[in-house]
């Protein structure tokens, strides 16, 4: 098969309810597929198309917290599918008016994450090196965070939705942002990331601990309360 760009689990998954046990994947030259987590069967496909009516793959995937909508990252746009309507129908939310425009968030939307507090707030990282904050019910960007030297590869909200962690390729720092009102940078956590591949990180359930891979072969653990 072709390279997998992204995947994500259904946010309300419960092993006690087999219907909720599913996940999404997106890969080069393929639609977005929803898979059954138990038997690996294909449940549904969501088919993004470009202005030439050609299939175009999503670079990033995220369910909204209710699990009813699928948000997908593309060049200068986020597209939204209704989970109950497989096929081609979707809503497009441009992040930048045109390729040459200096307004908005430029580049491929490479990663997405929703605040878990059901506020509708979500973050979109771009290979252009920025992270945009948006809300579901308003197409306009709230603010743009700039602090990385490379394309953003991962965004992750804290468990309470008050803070945001971002990481980028060719950039050693994971940046912690206060997204309550000031959107200011609060700190940085360093691990080696000098190439173009995604170096992943994760948070503990209470967001006090941060664990990250490192290009030098180590797994690093940080205390986010320091």
Coordinates of C-alpha atoms in Angstrom, one line a residue:
X1 CA 0.0 0.0 0.0
X2 CA 0.9 3.7 -0.2
X3 CA 2.2 5.9 2.6
X4 CA -0.2 6.5 5.4
X5 CA -0.5 10.3 6.0
X6 CA -2.6 10.1 9.2
X7 CA -5.0 8.1 11.3
X8 CA -7.3 8.8 14.3
X9 CA -9.5 6.7 16.6
X10 CA -13.2 7.4 17.2
X11 CA -13.3 9.7 20.3
X12 CA -16.2 7.9 22.0
X13 CA -14.8 4.4 21.5
X14 CA -15.8 1.8 24.1
X15 CA -14.9 -1.9 23.9
X16 CA -18.3 -2.6 25.4
X17 CA -20.0 -1.2 22.3
X18 CA -18.5 -2.8 19.1
X19 CA -20.2 -0.1 16.9
X20 CA -17.9 2.6 18.4
X21 CA -14.7 0.6 17.8
X22 CA -13.4 2.2 14.6
X23 CA -10.8 4.5 13.3
X24 CA -10.0 6.6 10.2
X25 CA -7.0 6.5 7.9
X26 CA -5.7 8.6 5.0
X27 CA -3.1 7.6 2.6
X28 CA -1.6 8.8 -0.7
X29 CA -4.0 8.7 -3.7
X30 CA -6.7 7.1 -1.5
X31 CA -10.0 8.3 0.1
X32 CA -10.4 8.6 3.8
X33 CA -11.4 5.2 5.1
X34 CA -13.2 4.2 8.3
X35 CA -12.2 0.8 9.5
X36 CA -13.7 -1.6 12.0
X37 CA -11.2 -2.1 14.8
X38 CA -12.3 -5.7 15.5
X39 CA -12.2 -7.4 12.2
X40 CA -10.4 -4.8 10.0
X41 CA -13.3 -4.5 7.5
X42 CA -14.0 -1.2 5.7
X43 CA -17.1 0.6 7.1
X44 CA -17.2 3.7 5.0
X45 CA -15.2 6.0 2.7
X46 CA -15.1 9.8 2.4
X47 CA -13.8 11.1 -0.9
X48 CA -12.2 14.5 -1.1
X49 CA -11.9 16.0 -4.6
X50 CA -10.0 19.0 -5.8
X51 CA -11.1 21.8 -8.2
X52 CA -10.5 19.4 -11.2
X53 CA -12.8 16.8 -9.6
X54 CA -9.8 14.5 -8.9
X55 CA -9.3 12.5 -5.8
X56 CA -7.0 14.3 -3.3
X57 CA -5.7 12.7 -0.1
X58 CA -6.1 14.3 3.3
X59 CA -2.8 15.1 5.2
X60 CA -4.4 15.3 8.6
X61 CA -7.5 13.8 10.3
X62 CA -9.5 14.5 13.4
X63 CA -12.9 13.7 14.8
X64 CA -14.7 16.5 16.6
X65 CA -15.3 15.6 20.3
X66 CA -18.9 14.4 19.6
X67 CA -17.6 12.0 16.9
X68 CA -20.2 13.3 14.4
X69 CA -17.8 15.2 12.1
X70 CA -14.5 14.5 10.4
X71 CA -12.0 17.4 10.0
X72 CA -9.4 16.9 7.3
X73 CA -6.3 19.0 6.4
X74 CA -5.4 20.0 2.9
X75 CA -3.4 22.7 1.1
X76 CA -4.7 26.0 2.6
X77 CA -8.0 24.4 3.7
X78 CA -9.8 22.3 6.2
X79 CA -12.7 20.1 4.9
X80 CA -15.4 18.7 7.1
X81 CA -17.4 15.5 6.5
X82 CA -20.5 14.3 8.2
X83 CA -19.8 10.9 9.6
X84 CA -23.3 9.7 8.6
X85 CA -22.8 10.7 5.0
X86 CA -20.0 8.8 3.3
X87 CA -19.1 9.9 -0.2
X88 CA -18.0 13.3 -1.7
X89 CA -20.2 15.8 0.1
X90 CA -18.2 18.0 2.5
X91 CA -17.8 21.6 3.7
X92 CA -14.6 23.5 2.8
X93 CA -13.1 26.0 5.2
X94 CA -10.3 27.9 3.5
X95 CA -7.4 28.9 5.8
X96 CA -5.8 31.3 3.2
X97 CA -7.7 33.1 0.3
X98 CA -5.1 32.3 -2.4
X99 CA -1.7 30.7 -2.9
X100 CA 0.0 34.2 -3.0
X101 CA -2.1 35.8 -0.3
X102 CA -0.3 37.0 2.8
X103 CA -3.5 36.8 4.8
X104 CA -4.6 33.7 6.8
X105 CA -2.7 30.5 7.4
X106 CA -0.6 29.3 4.5
X107 CA 0.7 25.9 3.5
X108 CA -0.6 22.4 3.9
X109 CA -2.7 21.8 7.1
X110 CA -0.6 18.9 8.4
X111 CA -2.2 18.2 11.8
X112 CA -5.4 18.9 13.8
X113 CA -6.6 18.6 17.3
X114 CA -9.8 19.6 19.2
X115 CA -10.0 21.0 22.7
X116 CA -11.7 18.3 24.8
X117 CA -14.1 20.7 26.6
X118 CA -16.7 20.7 23.8
X119 CA -16.1 24.4 23.2
X120 CA -15.6 23.9 19.5
X121 CA -12.0 25.2 19.6
X122 CA -9.5 23.4 17.4
X123 CA -5.9 23.8 16.4
X124 CA -4.5 23.4 12.9
X125 CA -0.8 23.0 12.3
X126 CA 0.7 23.9 8.9
X127 CA 3.8 22.9 7.0
X128 CA 4.2 26.7 6.7
X129 CA 5.4 26.7 10.3
X130 CA 2.3 28.2 12.0
X131 CA -0.5 26.9 14.1
X132 CA -4.0 28.5 13.7
X133 CA -6.7 28.5 16.3
X134 CA -10.3 28.2 15.1
X135 CA -13.8 27.4 16.4
X136 CA -16.3 25.2 14.6
X137 CA -19.1 27.8 14.2
X138 CA -16.9 30.6 12.8
X139 CA -14.8 30.3 9.6
X140 CA -12.4 33.0 10.7
X141 CA -9.1 32.2 12.4
X142 CA -8.9 33.4 16.0
X143 CA -5.2 33.8 16.1
X144 CA -2.0 32.4 14.6
X145 CA 0.9 31.0 16.7
X146 CA 4.4 31.4 15.3
X147 CA 7.3 29.9 17.1
X148 CA 8.7 27.0 15.1
X149 CA 11.5 27.0 12.5
X150 CA 10.0 24.1 10.5
X151 CA 6.6 22.8 9.4
X152 CA 4.3 21.9 12.3
X153 CA 3.8 18.1 12.6
X154 CA 1.8 17.7 15.8
X155 CA -0.6 19.8 17.9
X156 CA -2.1 18.5 21.1
X157 CA -4.4 20.2 23.7
X158 CA -4.1 19.5 27.4
X159 CA -6.8 17.5 29.1
X160 CA -8.6 20.7 30.2
X161 CA -8.3 22.5 26.9
X162 CA -6.4 25.4 28.5
X163 CA -3.0 24.7 27.0
X164 CA -1.6 23.6 23.6
X165 CA 1.5 21.7 22.8
X166 CA 3.0 22.0 19.3
X167 CA 6.0 20.3 17.6
X168 CA 7.6 20.7 14.2
X169 CA 10.0 19.0 11.8
X170 CA 13.6 20.2 11.7
X171 CA 12.9 21.8 15.1
X172 CA 14.2 20.5 18.4
X173 CA 11.5 22.2 20.6
X174 CA 8.0 21.2 21.7
X175 CA 6.4 24.5 22.5
X176 CA 3.8 25.0 25.2
X177 CA 1.2 27.7 24.7
X178 CA -1.4 29.3 27.0
X179 CA -4.6 29.4 24.8
X180 CA -7.0 30.7 27.5
X181 CA -6.7 34.4 26.4
X182 CA -3.2 35.6 25.9
X183 CA -2.0 32.8 23.5
X184 CA 1.5 33.4 24.8
X185 CA 4.4 30.9 24.9
X186 CA 4.9 29.4 28.3
X187 CA 7.8 27.0 27.8
X188 CA 9.8 24.7 25.6
X189 CA 10.8 21.0 25.9
X190 CA 13.8 20.0 23.8
X191 CA 14.4 16.7 22.0
X192 CA 16.5 16.0 18.9
X193 CA 14.4 16.5 15.7
X194 CA 16.7 17.5 12.8
X195 CA 15.0 15.7 9.9
X196 CA 11.7 15.9 8.0
X197 CA 10.0 13.0 9.7
X198 CA 7.4 13.4 12.4
X199 CA 8.9 12.9 15.9
X200 CA 5.8 12.1 18.0
X201 CA 5.0 13.1 21.6
X202 CA 2.1 12.3 24.0
X203 CA 0.7 13.6 27.3
X204 CA -0.3 11.9 30.5
X205 CA -4.0 11.8 31.4
X206 CA -3.6 14.9 33.6
X207 CA -1.3 16.7 31.2
X208 CA 1.4 17.0 33.9
X209 CA 3.7 14.6 32.1
X210 CA 5.0 14.8 28.5
X211 CA 6.8 11.9 26.8
X212 CA 8.6 12.4 23.4
X213 CA 10.6 10.3 21.1
X214 CA 14.0 11.7 20.1
X215 CA 16.1 11.3 16.9
X216 CA 19.1 10.2 18.9
X217 CA 17.3 7.0 20.0
X218 CA 16.1 8.1 23.4
X219 CA 12.5 8.4 24.9
X220 CA 12.3 11.5 27.0
X221 CA 9.9 12.3 29.8
X222 CA 9.3 15.9 31.0
X223 CA 7.4 17.4 34.0
X224 CA 5.1 20.1 32.6
X225 CA 4.5 21.6 36.0
X226 CA 8.1 23.0 36.4

